[in-house]
mmCIF file of C-alpha atoms in Angstrom:
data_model
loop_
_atom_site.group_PDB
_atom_site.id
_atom_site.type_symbol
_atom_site.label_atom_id
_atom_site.label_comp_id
_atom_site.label_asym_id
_atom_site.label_seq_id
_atom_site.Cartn_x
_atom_site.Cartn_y
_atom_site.Cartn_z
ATOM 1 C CA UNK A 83 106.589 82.407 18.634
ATOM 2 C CA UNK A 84 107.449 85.069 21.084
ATOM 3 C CA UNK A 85 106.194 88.995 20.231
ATOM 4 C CA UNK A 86 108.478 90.619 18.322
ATOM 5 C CA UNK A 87 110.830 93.516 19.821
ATOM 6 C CA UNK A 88 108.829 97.058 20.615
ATOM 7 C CA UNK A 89 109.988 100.231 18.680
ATOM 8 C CA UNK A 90 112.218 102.359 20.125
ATOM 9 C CA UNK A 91 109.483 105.432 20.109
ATOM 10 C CA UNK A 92 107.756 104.435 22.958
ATOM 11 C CA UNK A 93 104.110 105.984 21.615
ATOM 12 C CA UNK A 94 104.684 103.187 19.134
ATOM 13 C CA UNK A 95 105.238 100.359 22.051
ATOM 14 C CA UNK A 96 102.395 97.707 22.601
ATOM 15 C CA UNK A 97 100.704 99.336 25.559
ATOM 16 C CA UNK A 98 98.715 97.102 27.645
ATOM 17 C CA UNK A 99 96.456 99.927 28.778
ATOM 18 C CA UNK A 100 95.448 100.289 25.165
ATOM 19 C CA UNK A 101 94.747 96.546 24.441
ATOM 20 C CA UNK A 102 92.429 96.662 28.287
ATOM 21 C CA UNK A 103 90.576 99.368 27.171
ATOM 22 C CA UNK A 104 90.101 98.029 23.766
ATOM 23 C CA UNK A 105 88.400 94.894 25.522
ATOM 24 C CA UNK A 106 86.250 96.612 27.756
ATOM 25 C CA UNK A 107 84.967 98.745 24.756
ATOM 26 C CA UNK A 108 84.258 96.088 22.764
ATOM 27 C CA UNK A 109 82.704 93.932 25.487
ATOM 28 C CA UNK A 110 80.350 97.818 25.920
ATOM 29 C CA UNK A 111 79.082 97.034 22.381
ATOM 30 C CA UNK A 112 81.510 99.164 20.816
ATOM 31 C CA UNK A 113 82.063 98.410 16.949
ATOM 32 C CA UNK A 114 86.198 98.002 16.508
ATOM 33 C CA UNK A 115 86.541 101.469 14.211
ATOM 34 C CA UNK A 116 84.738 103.285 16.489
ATOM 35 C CA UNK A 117 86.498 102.108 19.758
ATOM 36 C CA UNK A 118 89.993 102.790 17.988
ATOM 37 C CA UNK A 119 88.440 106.544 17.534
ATOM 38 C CA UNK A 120 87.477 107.093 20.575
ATOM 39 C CA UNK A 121 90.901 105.526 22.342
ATOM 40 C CA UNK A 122 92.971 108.460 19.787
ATOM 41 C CA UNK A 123 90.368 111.283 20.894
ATOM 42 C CA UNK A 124 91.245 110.369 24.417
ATOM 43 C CA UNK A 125 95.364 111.472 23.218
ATOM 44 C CA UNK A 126 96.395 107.639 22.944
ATOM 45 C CA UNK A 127 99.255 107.792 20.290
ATOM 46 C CA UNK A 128 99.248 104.180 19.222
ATOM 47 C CA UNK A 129 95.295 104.582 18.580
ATOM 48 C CA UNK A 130 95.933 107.738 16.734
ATOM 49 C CA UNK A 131 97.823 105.912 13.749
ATOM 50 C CA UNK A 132 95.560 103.254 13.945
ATOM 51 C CA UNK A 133 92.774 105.087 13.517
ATOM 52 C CA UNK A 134 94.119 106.975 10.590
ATOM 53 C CA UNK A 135 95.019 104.439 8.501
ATOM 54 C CA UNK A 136 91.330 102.593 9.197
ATOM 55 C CA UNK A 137 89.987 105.940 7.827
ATOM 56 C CA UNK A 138 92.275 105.378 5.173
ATOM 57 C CA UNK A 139 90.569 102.298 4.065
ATOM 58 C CA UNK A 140 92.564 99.575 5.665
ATOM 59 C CA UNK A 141 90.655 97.050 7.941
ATOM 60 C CA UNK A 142 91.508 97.245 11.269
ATOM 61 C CA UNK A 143 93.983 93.862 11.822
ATOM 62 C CA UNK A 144 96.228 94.860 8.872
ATOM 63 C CA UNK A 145 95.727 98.882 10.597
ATOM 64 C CA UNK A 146 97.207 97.507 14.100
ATOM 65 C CA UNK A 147 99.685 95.247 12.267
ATOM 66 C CA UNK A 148 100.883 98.536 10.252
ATOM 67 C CA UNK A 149 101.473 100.331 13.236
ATOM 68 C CA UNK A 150 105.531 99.632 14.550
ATOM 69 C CA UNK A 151 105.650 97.735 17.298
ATOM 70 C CA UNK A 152 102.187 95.830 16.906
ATOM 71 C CA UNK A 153 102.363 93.715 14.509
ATOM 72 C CA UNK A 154 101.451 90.629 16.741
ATOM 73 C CA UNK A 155 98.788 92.527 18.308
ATOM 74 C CA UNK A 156 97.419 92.606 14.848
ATOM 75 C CA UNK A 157 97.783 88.916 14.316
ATOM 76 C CA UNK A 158 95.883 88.545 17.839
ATOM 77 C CA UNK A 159 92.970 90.589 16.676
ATOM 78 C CA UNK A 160 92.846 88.815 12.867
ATOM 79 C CA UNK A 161 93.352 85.271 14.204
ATOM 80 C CA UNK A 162 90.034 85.878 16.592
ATOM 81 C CA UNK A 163 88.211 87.987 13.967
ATOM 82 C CA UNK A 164 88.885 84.596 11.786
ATOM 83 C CA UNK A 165 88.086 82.042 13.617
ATOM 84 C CA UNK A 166 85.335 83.669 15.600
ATOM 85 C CA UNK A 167 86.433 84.094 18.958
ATOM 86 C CA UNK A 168 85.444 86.654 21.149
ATOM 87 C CA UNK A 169 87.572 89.840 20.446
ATOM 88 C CA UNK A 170 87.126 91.125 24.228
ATOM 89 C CA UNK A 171 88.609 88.116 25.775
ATOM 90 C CA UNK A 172 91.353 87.457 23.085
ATOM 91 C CA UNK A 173 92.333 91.149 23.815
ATOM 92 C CA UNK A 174 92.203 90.689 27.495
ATOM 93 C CA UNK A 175 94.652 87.787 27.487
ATOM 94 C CA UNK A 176 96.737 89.698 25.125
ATOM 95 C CA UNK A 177 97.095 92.967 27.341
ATOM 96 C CA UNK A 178 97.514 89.935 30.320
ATOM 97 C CA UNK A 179 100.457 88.857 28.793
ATOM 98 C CA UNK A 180 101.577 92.675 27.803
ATOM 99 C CA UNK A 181 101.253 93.496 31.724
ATOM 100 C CA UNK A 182 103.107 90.196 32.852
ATOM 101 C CA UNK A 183 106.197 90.911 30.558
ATOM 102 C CA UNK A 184 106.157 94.661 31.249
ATOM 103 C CA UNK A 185 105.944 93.827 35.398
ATOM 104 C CA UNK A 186 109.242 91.091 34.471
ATOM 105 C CA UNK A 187 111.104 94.209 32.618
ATOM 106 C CA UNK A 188 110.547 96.324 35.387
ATOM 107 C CA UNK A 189 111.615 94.034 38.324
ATOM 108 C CA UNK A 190 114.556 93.290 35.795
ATOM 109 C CA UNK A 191 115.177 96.455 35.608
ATOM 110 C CA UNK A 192 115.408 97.355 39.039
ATOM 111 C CA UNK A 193 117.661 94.451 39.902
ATOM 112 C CA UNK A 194 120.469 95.784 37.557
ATOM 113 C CA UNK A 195 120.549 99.066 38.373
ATOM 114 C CA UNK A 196 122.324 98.946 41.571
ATOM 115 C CA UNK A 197 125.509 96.919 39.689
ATOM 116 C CA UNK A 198 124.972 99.314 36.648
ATOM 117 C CA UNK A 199 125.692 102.126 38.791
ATOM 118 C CA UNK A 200 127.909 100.740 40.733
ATOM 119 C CA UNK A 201 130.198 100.114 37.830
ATOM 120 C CA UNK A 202 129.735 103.362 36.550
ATOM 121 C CA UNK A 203 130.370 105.160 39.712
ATOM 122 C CA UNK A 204 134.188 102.641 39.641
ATOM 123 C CA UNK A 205 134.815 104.098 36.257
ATOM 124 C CA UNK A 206 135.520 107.402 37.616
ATOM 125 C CA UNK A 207 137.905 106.146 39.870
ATOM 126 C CA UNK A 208 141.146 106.693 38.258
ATOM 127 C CA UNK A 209 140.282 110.074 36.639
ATOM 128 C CA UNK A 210 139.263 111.009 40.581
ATOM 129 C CA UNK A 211 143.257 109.489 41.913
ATOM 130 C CA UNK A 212 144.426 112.180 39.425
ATOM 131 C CA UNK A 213 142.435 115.163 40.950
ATOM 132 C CA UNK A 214 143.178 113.587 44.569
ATOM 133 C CA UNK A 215 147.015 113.723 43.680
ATOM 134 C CA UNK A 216 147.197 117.245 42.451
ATOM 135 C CA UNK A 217 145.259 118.247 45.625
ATOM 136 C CA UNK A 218 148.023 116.554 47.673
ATOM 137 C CA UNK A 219 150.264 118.692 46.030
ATOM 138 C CA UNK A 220 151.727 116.394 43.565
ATOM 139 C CA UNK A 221 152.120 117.349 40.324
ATOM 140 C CA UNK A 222 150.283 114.700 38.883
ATOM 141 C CA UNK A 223 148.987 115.948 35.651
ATOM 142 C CA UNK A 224 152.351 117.465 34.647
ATOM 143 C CA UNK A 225 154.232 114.562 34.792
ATOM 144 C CA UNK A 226 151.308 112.457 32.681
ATOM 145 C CA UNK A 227 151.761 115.025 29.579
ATOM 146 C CA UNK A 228 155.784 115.995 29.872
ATOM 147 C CA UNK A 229 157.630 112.852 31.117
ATOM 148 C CA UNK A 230 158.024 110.275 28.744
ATOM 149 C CA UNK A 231 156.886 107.487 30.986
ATOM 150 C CA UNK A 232 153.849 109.941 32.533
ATOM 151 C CA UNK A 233 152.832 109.897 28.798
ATOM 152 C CA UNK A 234 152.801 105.984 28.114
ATOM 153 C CA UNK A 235 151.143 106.157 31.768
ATOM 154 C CA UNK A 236 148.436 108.498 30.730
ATOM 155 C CA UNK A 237 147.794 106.859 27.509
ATOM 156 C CA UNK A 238 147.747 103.354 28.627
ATOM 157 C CA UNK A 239 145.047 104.402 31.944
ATOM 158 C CA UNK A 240 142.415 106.088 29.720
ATOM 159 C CA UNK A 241 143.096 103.255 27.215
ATOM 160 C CA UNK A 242 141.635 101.031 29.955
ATOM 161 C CA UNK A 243 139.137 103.545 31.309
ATOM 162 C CA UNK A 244 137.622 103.110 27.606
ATOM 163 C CA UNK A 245 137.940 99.440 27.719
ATOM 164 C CA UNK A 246 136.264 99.082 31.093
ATOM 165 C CA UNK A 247 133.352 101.540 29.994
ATOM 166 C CA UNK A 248 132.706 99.778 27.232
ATOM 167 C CA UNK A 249 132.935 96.535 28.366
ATOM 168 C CA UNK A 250 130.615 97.201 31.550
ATOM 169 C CA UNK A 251 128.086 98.218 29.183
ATOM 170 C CA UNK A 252 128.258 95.250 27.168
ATOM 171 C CA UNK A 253 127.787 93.121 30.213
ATOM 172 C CA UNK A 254 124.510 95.076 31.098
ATOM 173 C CA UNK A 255 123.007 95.022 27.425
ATOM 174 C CA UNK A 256 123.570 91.586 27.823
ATOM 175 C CA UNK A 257 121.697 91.098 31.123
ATOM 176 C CA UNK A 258 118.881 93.724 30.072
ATOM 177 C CA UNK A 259 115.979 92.188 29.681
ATOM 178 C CA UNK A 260 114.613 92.224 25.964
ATOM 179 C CA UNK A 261 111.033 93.359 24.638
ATOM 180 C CA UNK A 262 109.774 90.109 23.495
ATOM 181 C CA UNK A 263 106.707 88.613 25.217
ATOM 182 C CA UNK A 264 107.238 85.166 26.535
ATOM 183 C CA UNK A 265 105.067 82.562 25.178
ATOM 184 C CA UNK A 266 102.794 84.880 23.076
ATOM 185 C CA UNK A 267 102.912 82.735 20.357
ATOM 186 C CA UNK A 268 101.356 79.583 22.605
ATOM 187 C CA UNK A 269 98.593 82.639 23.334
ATOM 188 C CA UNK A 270 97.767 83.217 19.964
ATOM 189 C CA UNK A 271 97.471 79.482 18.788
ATOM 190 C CA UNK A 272 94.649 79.160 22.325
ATOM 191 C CA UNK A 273 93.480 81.843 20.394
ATOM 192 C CA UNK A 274 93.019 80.012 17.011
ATOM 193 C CA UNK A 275 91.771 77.162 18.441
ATOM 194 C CA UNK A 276 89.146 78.689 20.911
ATOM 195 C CA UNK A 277 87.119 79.375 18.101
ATOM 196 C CA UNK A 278 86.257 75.738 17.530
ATOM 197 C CA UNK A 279 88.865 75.018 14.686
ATOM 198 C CA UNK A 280 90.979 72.263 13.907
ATOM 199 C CA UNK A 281 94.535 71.902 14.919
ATOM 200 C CA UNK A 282 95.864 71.924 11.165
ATOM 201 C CA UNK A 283 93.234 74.685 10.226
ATOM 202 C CA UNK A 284 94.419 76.620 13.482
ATOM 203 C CA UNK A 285 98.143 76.778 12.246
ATOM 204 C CA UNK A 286 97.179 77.726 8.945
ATOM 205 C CA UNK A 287 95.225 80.701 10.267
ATOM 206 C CA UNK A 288 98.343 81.970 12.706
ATOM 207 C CA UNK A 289 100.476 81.428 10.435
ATOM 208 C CA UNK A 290 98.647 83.637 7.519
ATOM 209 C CA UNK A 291 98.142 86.811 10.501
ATOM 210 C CA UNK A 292 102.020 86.273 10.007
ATOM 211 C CA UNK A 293 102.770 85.051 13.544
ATOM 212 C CA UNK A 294 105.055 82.467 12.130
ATOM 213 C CA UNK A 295 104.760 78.790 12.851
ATOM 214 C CA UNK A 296 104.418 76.850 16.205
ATOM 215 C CA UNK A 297 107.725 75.972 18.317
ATOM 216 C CA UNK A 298 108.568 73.154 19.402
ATOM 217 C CA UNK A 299 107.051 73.384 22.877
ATOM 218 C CA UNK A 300 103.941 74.597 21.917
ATOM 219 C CA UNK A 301 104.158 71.532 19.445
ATOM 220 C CA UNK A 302 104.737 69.401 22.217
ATOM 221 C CA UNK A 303 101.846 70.694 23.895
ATOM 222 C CA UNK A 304 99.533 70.250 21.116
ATOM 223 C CA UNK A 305 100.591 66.227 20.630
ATOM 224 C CA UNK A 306 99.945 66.398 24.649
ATOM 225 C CA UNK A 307 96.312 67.714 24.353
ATOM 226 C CA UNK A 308 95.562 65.175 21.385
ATOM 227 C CA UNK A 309 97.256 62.082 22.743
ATOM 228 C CA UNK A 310 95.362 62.812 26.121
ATOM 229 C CA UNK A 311 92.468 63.757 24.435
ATOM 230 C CA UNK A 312 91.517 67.623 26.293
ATOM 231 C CA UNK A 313 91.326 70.978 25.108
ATOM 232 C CA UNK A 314 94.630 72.667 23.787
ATOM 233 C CA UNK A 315 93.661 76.186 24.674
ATOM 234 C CA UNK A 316 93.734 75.745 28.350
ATOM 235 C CA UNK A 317 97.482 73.683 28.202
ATOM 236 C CA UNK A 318 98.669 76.413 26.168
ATOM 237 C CA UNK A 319 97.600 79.413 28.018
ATOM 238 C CA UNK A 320 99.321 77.457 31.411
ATOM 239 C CA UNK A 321 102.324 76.739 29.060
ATOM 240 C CA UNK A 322 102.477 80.589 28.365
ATOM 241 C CA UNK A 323 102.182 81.736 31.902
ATOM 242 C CA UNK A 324 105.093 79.413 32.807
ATOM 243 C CA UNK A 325 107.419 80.752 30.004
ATOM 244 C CA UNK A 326 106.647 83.925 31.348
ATOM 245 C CA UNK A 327 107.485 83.187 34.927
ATOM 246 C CA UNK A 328 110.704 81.462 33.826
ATOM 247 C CA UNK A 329 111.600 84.609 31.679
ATOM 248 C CA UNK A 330 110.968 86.089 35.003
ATOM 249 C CA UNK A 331 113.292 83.900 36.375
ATOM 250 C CA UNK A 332 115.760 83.814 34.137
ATOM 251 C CA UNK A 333 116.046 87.554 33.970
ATOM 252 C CA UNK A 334 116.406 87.874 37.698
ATOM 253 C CA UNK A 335 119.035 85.727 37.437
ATOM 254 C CA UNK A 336 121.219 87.838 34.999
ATOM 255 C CA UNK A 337 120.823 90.308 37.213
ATOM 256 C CA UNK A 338 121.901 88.419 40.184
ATOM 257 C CA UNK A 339 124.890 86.846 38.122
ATOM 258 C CA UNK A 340 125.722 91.143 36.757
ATOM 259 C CA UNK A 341 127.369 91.902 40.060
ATOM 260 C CA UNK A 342 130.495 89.447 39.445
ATOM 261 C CA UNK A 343 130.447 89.411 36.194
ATOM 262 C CA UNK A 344 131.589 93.317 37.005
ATOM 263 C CA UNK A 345 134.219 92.783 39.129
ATOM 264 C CA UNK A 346 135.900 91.300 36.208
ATOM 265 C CA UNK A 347 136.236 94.906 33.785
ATOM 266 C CA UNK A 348 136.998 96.411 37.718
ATOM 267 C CA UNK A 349 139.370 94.301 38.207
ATOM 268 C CA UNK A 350 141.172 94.062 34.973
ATOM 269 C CA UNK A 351 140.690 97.895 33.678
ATOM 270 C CA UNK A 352 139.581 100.178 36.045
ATOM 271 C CA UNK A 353 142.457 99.163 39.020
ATOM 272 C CA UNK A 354 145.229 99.086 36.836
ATOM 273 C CA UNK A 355 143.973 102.536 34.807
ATOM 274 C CA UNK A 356 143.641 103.704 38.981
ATOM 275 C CA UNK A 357 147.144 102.858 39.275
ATOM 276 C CA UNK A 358 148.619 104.312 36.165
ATOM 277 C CA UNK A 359 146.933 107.152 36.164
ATOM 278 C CA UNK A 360 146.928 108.004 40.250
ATOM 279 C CA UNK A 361 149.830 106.054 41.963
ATOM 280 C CA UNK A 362 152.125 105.956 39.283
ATOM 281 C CA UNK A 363 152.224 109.783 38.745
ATOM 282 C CA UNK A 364 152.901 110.611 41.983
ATOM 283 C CA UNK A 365 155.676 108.159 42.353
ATOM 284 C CA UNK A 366 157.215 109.820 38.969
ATOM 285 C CA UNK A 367 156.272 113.447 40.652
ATOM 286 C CA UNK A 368 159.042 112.091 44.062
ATOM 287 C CA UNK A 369 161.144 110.364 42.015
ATOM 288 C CA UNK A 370 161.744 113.946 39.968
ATOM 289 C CA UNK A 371 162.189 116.069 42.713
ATOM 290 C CA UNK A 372 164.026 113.605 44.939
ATOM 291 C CA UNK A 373 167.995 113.935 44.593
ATOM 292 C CA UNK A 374 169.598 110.288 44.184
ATOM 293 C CA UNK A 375 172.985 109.444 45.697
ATOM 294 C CA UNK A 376 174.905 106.820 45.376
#
């Protein structure tokens, strides 16, 4: 039970600055409404919806949940306003977790975009042998658009420039870290069962604040805590920390992994378009003007 994926509008993105000051409101003696007010006075976007639609009428869990991009935050708040545990610390683990996977994003981030710009820097490569030829004083871009063989030349290069563009970008959506908050959902069953509930009772209540259903690690977990006989919440707040490190982990490694996986378009695409476009031109351009004899 991971968070779900932000919205694209990034007012409407879980902030964890929101979800901090939240806690330390509510920890001042701030009632919920009124702490959601003051947060949208203050220009916080998020707050701002939220705080319309509890004026509205709704109560403040299904306001958050409303609100793109929070649903889970929502859950968060309803599963502790259910089961009675305190809303300051269930918010301060939440906007823990927010923090952690926004830091892993980040350092993701970072890692990829040396190889992203690498590659697109290489894309450019043939269209810049073209220039370089016609300032040698070949005529380079004549013979791609009047001889017949310039032609297939021309057509087959930026046929590849477009394959290598689009298949470098593929490779770094595929490496770009996602939105999704590692091991949220072991957070908000700690949550559930802080309050002093039973396991069964604790599922039923995460699963109503429609956060879904257990997976099988935090299952695992869970028969690990009542086999051994110790509280859940603690092994499943460890468990969640560790699949956030690994999605740390993990991430770093696509990033590491990006660089060769680029060579591939490079080498398949972008020389070959270099060579059509650039090298074979100019070849065409002396073969033109070049008498043969026999």
């Amino acid at each position: 039970m991971g968070l779900r994926k932000r919205g694209t509008a990034a007012d409407h993105t879980p902030d964890a600055g929101t979800v901090l000051r939240l806690a330390v409101l509510l920890q001042a003696g701030v009632v919920p409404a009124a702490a959601w007010r003051y947060l949208a006075e203050a220009g916080d976007a998020a707050a701002d919806l939220v705080a319309a639609r509890i004026d509205d009428g709704a109560d403040v869990p299904t306001a958050i949940a409303a609100t793109p991009g929070w649903r889970d935050v929502g859950a968060a708040w309803r599963i502790a306003e259910t089961v009675g545990a305190p809303l300051a610390d269930s918010l301060r683990g939440i906007a823990a977790a927010l923090q952690d996977a926004a830091r892993t994003r980040d350092e993701v981030q970072v890692a990829l975009a040396e190889p992203a710009g690498t590659a697109r820097l290489m894309s450019w490569l043939p269209l810049v042998a073209v220039a370089l030829g016609a300032l040698l004083g070949f005529d380079t871009l004549r013979t791609l658009v009047t001889n017949p063989i310039g032609i297939v030349c021309a057509l087959a290069g930026i046929g590849l420039i477009l394959a290598a563009r689009r298949w470098n970008a593929r490779l770094v959506r595929r490496a770009d870290p996602d939105d999704a908050v590692a091991g949220l959902g072991a957070d908000l069953m700690a949550i559930a069962l802080s309050g002093g509930v039973s396991l069964q009772r604790a599922e039923q209540i995460v699963a109503a604040a429609g956060a879904g259903t257990p997976d099988a690690e935090t299952r695992g977990i869970l028969a690990l805590s009542h086999s051994a006989g110790v509280p859940a919440a603690e092994l499943l707040r460890a468990a969640a920390a560790l699949a956030r490190h690994r999605a740390r982990t993990e991430g770093r490694l696509r990033a590491a992994r990006l660089s060769s996986k680029l060579l591939v378009p490079l080498g398949v695409c972008t020389l070959p378009a270099f060579l059509l476009l650039g090298v074979a031109p100019m070849l065409l351009s002396v073969l033109s003007t070049t008498p043969l004899s026999l």
